[in-house]
Short mmCIF file of N, CA and C in Angstrom, two decimals:
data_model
loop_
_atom_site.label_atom_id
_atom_site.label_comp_id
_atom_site.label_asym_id
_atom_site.label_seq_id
_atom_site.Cartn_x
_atom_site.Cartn_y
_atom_site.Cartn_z
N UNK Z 1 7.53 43.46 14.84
CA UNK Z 1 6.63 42.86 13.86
C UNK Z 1 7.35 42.69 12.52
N UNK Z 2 8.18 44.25 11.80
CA UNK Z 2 8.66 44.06 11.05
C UNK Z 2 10.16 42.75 11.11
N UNK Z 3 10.57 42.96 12.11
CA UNK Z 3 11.74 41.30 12.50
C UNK Z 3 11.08 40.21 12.56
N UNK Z 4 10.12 40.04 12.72
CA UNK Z 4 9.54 38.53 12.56
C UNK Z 4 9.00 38.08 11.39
N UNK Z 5 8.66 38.99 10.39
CA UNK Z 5 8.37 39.37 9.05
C UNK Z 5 9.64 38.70 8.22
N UNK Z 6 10.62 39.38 8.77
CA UNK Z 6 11.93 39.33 7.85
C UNK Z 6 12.23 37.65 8.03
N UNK Z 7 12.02 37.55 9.54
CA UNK Z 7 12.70 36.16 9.92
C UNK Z 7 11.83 34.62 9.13
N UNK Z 8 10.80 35.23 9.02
CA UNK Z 8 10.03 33.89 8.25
C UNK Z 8 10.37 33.89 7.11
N UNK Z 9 10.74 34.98 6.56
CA UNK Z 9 11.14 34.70 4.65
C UNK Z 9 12.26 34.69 5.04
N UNK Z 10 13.24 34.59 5.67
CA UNK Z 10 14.55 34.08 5.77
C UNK Z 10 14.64 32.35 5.78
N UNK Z 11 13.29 31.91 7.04
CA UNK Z 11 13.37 30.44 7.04
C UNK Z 11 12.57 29.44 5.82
N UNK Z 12 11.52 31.07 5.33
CA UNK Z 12 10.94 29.93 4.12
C UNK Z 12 11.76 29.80 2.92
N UNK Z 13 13.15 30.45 3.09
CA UNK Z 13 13.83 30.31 1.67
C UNK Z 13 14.69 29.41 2.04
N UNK Z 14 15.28 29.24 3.76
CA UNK Z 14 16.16 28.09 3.54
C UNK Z 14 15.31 26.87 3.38
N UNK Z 15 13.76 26.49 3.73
CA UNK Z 15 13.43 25.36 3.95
C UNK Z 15 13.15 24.60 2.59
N UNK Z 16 13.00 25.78 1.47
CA UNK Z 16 13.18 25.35 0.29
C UNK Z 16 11.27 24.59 0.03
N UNK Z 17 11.36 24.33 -1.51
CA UNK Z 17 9.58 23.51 -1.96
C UNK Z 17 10.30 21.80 -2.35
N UNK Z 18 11.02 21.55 -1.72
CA UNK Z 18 10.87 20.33 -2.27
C UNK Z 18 9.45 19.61 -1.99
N UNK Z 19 9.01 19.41 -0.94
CA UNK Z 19 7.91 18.34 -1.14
C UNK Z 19 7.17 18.82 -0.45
N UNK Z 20 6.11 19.23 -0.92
CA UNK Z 20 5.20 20.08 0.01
C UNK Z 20 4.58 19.00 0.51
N UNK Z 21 4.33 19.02 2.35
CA UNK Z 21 3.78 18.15 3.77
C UNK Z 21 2.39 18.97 3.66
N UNK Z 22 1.83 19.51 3.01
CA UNK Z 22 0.77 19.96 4.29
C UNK Z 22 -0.45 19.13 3.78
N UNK Z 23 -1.27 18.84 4.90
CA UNK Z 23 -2.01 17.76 5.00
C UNK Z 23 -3.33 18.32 4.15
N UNK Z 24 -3.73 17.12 3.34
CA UNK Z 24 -4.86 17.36 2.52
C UNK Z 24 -5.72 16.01 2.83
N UNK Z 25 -6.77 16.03 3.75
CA UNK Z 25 -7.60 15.07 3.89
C UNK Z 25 -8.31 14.47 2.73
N UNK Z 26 -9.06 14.99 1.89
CA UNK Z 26 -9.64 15.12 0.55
C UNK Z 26 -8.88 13.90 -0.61
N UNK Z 27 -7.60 14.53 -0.53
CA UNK Z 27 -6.44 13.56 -1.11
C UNK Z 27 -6.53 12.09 -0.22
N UNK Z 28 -6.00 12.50 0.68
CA UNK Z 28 -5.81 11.06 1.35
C UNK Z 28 -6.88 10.19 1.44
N UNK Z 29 -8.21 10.42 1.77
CA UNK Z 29 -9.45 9.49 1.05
C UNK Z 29 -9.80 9.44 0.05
N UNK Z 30 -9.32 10.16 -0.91
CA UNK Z 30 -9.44 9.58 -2.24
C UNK Z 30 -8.32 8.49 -2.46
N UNK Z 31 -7.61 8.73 -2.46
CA UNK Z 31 -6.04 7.66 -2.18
C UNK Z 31 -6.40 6.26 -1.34
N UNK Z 32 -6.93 6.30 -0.28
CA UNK Z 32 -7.60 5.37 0.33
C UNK Z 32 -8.81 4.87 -0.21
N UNK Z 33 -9.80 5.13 -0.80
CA UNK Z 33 -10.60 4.64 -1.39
C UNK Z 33 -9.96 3.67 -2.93
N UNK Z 34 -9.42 4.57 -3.63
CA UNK Z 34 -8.83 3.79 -4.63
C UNK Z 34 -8.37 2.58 -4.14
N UNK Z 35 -7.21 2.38 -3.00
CA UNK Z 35 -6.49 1.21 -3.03
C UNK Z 35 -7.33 0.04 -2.66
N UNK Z 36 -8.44 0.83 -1.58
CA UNK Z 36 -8.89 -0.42 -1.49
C UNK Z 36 -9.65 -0.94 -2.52
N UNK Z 37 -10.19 -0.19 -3.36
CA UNK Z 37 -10.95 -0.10 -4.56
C UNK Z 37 -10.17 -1.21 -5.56
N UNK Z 38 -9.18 -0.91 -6.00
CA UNK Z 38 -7.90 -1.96 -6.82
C UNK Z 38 -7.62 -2.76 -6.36
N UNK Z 39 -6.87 -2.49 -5.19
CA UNK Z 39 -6.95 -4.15 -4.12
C UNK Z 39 -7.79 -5.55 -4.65
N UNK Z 40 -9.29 -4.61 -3.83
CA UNK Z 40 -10.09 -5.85 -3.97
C UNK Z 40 -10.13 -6.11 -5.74
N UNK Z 41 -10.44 -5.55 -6.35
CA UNK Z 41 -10.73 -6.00 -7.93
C UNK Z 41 -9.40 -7.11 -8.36
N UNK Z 42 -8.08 -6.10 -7.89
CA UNK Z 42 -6.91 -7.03 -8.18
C UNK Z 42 -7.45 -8.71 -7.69
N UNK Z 43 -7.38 -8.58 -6.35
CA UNK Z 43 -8.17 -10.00 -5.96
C UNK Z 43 -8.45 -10.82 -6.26
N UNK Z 44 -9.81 -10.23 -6.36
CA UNK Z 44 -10.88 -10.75 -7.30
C UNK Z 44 -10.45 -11.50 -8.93
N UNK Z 45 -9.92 -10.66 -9.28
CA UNK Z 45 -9.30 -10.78 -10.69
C UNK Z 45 -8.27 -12.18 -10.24
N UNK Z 46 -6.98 -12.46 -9.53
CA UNK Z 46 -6.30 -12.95 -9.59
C UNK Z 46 -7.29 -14.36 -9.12
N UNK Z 47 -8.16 -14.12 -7.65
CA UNK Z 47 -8.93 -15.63 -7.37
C UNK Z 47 -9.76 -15.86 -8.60
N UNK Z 48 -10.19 -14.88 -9.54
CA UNK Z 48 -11.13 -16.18 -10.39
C UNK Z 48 -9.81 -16.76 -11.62
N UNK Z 49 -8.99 -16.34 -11.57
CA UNK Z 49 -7.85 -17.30 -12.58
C UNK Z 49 -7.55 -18.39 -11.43
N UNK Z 50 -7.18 -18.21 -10.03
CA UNK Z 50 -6.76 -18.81 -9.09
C UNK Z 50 -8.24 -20.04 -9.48
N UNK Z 51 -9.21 -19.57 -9.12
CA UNK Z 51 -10.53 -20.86 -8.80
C UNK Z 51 -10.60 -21.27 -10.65
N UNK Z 52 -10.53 -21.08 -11.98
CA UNK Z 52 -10.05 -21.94 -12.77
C UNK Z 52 -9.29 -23.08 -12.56
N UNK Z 53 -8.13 -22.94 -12.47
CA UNK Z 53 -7.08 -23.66 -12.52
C UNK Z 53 -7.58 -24.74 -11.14
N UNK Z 54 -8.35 -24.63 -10.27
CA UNK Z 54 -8.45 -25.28 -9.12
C UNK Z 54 -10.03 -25.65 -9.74
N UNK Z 55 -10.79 -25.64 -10.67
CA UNK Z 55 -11.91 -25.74 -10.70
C UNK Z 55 -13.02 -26.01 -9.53
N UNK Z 56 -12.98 -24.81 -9.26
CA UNK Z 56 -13.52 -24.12 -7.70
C UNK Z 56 -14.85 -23.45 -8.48
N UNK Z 57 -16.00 -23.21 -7.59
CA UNK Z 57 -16.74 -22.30 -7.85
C UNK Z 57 -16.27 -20.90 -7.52
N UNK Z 58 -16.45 -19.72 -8.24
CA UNK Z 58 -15.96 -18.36 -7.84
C UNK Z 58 -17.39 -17.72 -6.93
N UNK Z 59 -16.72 -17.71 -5.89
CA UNK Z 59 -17.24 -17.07 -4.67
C UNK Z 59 -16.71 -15.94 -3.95
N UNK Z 60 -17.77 -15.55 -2.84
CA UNK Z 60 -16.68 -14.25 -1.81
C UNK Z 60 -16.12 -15.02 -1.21
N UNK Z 61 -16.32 -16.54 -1.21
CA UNK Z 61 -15.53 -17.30 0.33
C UNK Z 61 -14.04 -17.21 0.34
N UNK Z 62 -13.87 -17.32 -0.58
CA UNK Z 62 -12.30 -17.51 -1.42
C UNK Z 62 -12.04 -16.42 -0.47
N UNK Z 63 -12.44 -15.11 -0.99
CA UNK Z 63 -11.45 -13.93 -0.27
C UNK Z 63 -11.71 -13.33 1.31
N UNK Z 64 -12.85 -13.79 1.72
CA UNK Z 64 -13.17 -13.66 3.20
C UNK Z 64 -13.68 -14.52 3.85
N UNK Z 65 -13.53 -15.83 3.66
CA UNK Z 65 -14.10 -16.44 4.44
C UNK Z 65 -12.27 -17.74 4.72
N UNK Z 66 -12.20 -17.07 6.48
CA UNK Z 66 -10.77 -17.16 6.83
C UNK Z 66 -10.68 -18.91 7.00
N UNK Z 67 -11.54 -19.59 6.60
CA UNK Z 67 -11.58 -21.20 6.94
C UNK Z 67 -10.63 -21.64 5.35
N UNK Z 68 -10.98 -20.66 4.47
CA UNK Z 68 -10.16 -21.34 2.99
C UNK Z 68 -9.00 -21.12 2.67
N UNK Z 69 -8.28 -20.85 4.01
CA UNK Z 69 -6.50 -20.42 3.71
C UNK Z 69 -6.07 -21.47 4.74
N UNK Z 70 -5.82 -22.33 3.73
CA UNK Z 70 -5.26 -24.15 4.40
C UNK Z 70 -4.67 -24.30 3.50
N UNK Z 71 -3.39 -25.45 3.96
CA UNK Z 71 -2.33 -25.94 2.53
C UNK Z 71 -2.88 -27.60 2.08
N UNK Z 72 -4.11 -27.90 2.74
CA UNK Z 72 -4.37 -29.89 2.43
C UNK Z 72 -4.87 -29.61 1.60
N UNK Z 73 -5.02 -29.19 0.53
CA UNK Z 73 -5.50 -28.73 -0.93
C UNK Z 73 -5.13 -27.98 -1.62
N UNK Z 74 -5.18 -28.16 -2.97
CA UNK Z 74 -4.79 -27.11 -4.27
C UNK Z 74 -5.53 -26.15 -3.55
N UNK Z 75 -6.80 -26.15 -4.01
CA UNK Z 75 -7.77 -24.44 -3.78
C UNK Z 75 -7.09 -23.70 -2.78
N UNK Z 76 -6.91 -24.64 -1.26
CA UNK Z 76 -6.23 -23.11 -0.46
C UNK Z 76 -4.94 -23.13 -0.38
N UNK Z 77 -3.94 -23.80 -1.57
CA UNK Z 77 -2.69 -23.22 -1.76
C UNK Z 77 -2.55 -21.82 -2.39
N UNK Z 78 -3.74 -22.23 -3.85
CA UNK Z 78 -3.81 -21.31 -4.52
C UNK Z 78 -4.67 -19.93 -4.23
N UNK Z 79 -5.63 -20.40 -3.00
CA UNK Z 79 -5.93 -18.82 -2.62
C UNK Z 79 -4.54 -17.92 -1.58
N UNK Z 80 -4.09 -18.97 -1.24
CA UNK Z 80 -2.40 -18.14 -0.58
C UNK Z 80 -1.90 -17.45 -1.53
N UNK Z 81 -1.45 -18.23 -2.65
CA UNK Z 81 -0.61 -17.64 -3.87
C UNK Z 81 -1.47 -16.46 -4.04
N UNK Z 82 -2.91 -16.20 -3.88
CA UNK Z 82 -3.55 -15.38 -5.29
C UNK Z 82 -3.34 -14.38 -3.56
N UNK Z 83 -3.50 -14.21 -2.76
CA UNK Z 83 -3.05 -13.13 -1.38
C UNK Z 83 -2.09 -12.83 -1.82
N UNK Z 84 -0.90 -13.09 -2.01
CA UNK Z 84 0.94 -13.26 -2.28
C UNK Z 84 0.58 -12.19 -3.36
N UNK Z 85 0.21 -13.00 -4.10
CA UNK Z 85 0.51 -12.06 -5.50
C UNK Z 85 -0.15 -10.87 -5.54
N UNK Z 86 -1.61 -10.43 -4.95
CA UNK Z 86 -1.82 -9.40 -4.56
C UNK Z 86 -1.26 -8.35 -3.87
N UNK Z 87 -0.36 -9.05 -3.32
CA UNK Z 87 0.29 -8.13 -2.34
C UNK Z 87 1.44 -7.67 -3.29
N UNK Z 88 1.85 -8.58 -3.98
CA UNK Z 88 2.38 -7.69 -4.92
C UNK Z 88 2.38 -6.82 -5.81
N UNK Z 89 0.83 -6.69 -6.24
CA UNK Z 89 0.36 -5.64 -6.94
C UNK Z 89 -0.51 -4.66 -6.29
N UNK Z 90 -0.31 -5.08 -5.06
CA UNK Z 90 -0.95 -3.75 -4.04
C UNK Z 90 0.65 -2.60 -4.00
N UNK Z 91 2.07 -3.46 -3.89
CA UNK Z 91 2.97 -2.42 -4.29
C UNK Z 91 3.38 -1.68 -5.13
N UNK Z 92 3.07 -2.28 -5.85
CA UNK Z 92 2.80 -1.48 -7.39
C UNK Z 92 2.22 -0.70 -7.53
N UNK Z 93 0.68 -0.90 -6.89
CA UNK Z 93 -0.63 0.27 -6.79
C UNK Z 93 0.00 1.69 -5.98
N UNK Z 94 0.70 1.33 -5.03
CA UNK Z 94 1.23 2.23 -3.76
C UNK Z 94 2.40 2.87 -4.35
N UNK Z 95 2.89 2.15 -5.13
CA UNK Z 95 3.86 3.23 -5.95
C UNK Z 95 3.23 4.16 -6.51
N UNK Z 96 2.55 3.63 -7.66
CA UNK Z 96 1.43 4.50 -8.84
C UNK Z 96 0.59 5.34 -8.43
N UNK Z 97 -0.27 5.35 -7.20
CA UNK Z 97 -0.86 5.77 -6.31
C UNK Z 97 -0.53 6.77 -5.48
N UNK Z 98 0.30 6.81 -4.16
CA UNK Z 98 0.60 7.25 -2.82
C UNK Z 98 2.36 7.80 -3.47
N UNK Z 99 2.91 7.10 -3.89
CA UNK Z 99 4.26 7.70 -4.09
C UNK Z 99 5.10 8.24 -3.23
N UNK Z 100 4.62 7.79 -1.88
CA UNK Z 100 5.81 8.42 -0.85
C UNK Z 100 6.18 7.07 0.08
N UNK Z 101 6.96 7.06 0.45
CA UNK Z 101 7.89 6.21 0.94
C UNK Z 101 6.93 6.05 2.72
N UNK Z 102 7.05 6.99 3.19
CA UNK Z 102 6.59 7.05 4.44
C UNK Z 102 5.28 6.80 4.44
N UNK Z 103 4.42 6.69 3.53
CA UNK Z 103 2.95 6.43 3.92
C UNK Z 103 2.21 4.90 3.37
N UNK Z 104 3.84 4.09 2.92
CA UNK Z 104 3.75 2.48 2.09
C UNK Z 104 3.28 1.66 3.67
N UNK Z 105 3.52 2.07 4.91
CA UNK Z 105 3.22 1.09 5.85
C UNK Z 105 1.78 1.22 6.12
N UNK Z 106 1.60 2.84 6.10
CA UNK Z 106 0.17 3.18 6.76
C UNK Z 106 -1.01 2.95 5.64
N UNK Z 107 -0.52 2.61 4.57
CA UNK Z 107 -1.93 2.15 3.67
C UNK Z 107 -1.43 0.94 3.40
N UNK Z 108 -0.72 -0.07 3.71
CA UNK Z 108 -0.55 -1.87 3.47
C UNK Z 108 -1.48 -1.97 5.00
N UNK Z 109 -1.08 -1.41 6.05
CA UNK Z 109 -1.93 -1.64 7.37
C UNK Z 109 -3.35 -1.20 7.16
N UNK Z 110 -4.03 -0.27 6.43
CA UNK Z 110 -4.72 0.20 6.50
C UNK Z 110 -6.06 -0.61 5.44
N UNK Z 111 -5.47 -1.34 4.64
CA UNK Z 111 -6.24 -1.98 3.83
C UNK Z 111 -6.08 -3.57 4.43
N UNK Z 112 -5.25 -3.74 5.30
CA UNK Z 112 -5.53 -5.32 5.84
C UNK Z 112 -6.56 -5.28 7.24
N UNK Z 113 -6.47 -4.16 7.87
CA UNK Z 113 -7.02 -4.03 8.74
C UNK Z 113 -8.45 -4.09 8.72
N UNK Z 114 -8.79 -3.38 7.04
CA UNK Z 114 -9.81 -3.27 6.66
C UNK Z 114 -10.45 -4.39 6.42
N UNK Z 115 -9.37 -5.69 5.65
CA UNK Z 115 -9.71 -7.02 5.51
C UNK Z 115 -9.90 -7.04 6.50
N UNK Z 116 -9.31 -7.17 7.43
CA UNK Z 116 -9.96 -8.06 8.90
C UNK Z 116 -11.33 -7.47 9.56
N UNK Z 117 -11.31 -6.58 9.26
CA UNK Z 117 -13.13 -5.57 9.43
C UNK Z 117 -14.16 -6.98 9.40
N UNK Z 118 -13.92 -6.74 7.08
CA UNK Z 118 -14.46 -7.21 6.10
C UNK Z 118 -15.01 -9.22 6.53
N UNK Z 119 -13.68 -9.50 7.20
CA UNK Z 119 -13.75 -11.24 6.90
C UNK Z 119 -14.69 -11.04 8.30
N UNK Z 120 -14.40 -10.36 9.55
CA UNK Z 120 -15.38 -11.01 10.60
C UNK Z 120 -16.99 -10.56 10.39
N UNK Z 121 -16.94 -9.05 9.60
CA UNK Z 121 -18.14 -9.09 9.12
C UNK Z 121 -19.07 -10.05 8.48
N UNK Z 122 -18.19 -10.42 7.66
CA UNK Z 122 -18.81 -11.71 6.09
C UNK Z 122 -18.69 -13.01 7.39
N UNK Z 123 -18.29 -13.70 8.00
CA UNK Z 123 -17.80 -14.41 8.84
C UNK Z 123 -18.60 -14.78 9.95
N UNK Z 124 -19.17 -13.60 10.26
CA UNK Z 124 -19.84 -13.05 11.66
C UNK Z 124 -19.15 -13.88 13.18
N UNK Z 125 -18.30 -13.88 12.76
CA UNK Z 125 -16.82 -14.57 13.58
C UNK Z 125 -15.74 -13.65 13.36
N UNK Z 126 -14.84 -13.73 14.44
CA UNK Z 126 -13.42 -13.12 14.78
C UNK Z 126 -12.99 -14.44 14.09
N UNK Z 127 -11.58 -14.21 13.00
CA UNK Z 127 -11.12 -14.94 12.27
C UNK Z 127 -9.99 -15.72 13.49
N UNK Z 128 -9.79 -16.82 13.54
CA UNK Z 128 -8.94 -17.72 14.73
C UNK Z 128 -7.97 -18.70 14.10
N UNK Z 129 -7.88 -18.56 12.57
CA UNK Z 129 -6.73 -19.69 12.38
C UNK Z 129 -6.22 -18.75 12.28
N UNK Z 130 -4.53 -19.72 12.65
CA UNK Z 130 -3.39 -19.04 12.98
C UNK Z 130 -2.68 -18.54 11.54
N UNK Z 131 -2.73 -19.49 10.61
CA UNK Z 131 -2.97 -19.52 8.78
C UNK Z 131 -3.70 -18.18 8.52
N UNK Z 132 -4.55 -17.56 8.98
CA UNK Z 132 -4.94 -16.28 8.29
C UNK Z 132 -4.48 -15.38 8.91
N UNK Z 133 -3.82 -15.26 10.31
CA UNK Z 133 -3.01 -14.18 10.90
C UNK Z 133 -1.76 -14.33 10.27
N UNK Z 134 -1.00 -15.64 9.98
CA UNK Z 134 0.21 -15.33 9.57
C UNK Z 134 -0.04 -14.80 7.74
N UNK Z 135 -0.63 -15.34 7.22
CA UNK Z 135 -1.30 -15.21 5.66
C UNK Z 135 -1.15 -13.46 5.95
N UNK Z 136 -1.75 -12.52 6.77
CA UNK Z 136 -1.80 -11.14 6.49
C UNK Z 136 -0.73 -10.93 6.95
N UNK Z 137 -0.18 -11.33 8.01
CA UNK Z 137 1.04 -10.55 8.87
C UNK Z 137 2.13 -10.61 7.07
N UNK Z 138 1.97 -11.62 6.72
CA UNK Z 138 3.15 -11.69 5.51
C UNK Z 138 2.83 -10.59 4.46
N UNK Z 139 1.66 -10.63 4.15
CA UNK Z 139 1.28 -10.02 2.89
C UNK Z 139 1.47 -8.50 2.71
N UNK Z 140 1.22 -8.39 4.08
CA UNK Z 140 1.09 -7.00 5.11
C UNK Z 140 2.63 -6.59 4.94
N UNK Z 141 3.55 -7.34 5.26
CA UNK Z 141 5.20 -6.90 4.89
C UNK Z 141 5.35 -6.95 4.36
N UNK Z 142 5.13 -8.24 2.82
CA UNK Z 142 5.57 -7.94 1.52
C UNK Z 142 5.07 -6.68 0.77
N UNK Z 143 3.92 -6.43 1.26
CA UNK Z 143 2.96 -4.98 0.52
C UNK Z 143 4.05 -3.89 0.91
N UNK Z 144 4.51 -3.91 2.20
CA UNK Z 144 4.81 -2.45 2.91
C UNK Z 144 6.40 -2.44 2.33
N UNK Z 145 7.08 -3.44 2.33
CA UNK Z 145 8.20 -3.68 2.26
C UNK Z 145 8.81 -3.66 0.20
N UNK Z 146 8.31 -4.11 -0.35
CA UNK Z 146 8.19 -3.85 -1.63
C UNK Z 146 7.92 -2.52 -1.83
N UNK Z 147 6.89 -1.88 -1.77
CA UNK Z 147 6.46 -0.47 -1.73
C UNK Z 147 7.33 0.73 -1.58
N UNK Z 148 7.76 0.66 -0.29
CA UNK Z 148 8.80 1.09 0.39
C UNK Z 148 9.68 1.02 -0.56
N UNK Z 149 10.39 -0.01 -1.24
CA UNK Z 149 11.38 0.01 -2.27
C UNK Z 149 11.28 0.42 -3.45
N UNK Z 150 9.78 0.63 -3.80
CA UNK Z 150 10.06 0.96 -5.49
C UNK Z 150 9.59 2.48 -5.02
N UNK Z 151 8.82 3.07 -3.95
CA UNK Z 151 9.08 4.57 -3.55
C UNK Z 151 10.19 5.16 -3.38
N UNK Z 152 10.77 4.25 -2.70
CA UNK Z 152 12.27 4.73 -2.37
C UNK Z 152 13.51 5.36 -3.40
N UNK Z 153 13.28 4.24 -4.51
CA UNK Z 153 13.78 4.24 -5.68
C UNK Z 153 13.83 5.04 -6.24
N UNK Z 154 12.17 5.68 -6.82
CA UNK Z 154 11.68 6.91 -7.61
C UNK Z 154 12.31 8.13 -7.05
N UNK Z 155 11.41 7.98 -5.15
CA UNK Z 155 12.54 9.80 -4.67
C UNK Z 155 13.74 9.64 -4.74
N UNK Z 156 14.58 8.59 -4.65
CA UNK Z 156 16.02 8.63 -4.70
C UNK Z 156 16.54 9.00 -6.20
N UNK Z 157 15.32 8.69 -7.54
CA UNK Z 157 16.25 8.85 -8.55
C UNK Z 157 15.90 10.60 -8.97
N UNK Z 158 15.32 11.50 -8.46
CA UNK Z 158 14.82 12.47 -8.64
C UNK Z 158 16.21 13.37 -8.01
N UNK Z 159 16.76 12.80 -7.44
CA UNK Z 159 18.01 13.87 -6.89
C UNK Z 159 19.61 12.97 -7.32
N UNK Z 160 20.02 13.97 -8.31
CA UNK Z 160 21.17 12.74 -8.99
C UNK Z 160 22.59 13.32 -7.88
N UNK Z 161 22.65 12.68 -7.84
CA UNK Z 161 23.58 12.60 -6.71
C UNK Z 161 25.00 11.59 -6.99
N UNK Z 162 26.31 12.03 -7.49
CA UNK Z 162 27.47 11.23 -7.40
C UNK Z 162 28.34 12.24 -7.82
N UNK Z 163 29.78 11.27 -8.52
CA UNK Z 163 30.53 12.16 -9.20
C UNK Z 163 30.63 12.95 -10.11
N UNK Z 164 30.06 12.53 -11.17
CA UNK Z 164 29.67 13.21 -12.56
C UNK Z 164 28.81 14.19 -12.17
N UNK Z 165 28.14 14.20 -11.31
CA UNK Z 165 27.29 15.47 -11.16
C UNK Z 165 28.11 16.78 -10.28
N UNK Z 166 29.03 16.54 -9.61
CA UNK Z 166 29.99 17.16 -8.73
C UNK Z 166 30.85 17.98 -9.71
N UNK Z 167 31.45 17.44 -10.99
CA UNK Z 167 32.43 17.67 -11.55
C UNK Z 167 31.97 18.06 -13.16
N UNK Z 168 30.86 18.63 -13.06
CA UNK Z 168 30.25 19.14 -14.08
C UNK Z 168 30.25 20.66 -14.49
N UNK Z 169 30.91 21.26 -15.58
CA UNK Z 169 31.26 22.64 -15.19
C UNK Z 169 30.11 23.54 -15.71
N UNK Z 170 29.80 24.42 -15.39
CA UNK Z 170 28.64 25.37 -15.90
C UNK Z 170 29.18 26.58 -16.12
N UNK Z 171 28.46 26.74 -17.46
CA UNK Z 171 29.06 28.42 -17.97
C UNK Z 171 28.10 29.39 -17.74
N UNK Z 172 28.88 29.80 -17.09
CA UNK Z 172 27.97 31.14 -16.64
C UNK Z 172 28.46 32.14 -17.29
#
């Protein structure tokens, strides 16, 4: 008893606190609520500058209703762009937000999936243009894929790592 004692504070000192894993549900739906929470507002926010400039009425159709992501018109160029650009400030959010590298896929999937809930709900149709599967499949990688990079970035700059740090003398 007393050897198995010894042996766990042997392994909890090599395993070290860098980043404490242990799962907090509580966190993670709060985390999940926010994004989708910002998400949509981001949206929202970007389609009613988007339906200005297109002098559109501002509606939910714009953002769920999968018939208005077509290129034979300004309006559904610019509801593409205003997806695009969301997705770029959904990486941003996922930085500011989630901050880990490994969980940028499972909340870009997790909030499109949710769109796709959302549009067949509002819809009361399974969404069938091929334009709104490819429209998420993209947005969905630029979200995860951006994310991924500016997480990456942050944990990478938290451990300085080169020469100057090698060849640094300390007085002890």
């Amino acid at each position: 008893q007393r050897k198995q004692q010894q042996q766990r504070a042997r392994m909890k000192k090599l395993t070290g606190t860098f980043r404490n894993t242990q799962w907090d549900p509580y966190l993670l739906i709060a985390q999940i609520v926010a994004m989708q929470s910002l998400l949509y507002v981001s949206l929202a926010s970007i389609m009613y500058v988007m339906d200005f400039f297109a002098e559109a009425n501002h509606t939910l159709d714009h953002i769920f209703e999968y018939h208005e992501i077509h290129v034979t018109d300004l309006g559904g160029r610019l509801v593409i762009v205003a997806f695009i650009l969301n997705s770029l400030v959904g990486a941003g959010l996922l930085w500011f937000i989630v901050r880990r590298t490994k969980l940028c896929l499972d909340f870009s999937f997790t909030f499109h999936f949710t769109h796709l809930v959302l549009c067949w709900w509002y819809n009361e149709a399974f969404p069938a243009t091929i334009g709104w599967w490819m429209l998420n499949a993209v947005c969905t990688a630029l979200m995860c894929v951006c994310s991924e990079f500016l997480c990456l970035k942050t944990e990478l700059k938290e451990i300085p790592v080169g020469y100057t740090a090698l060849n640094q003398k300390v007085d002890l």
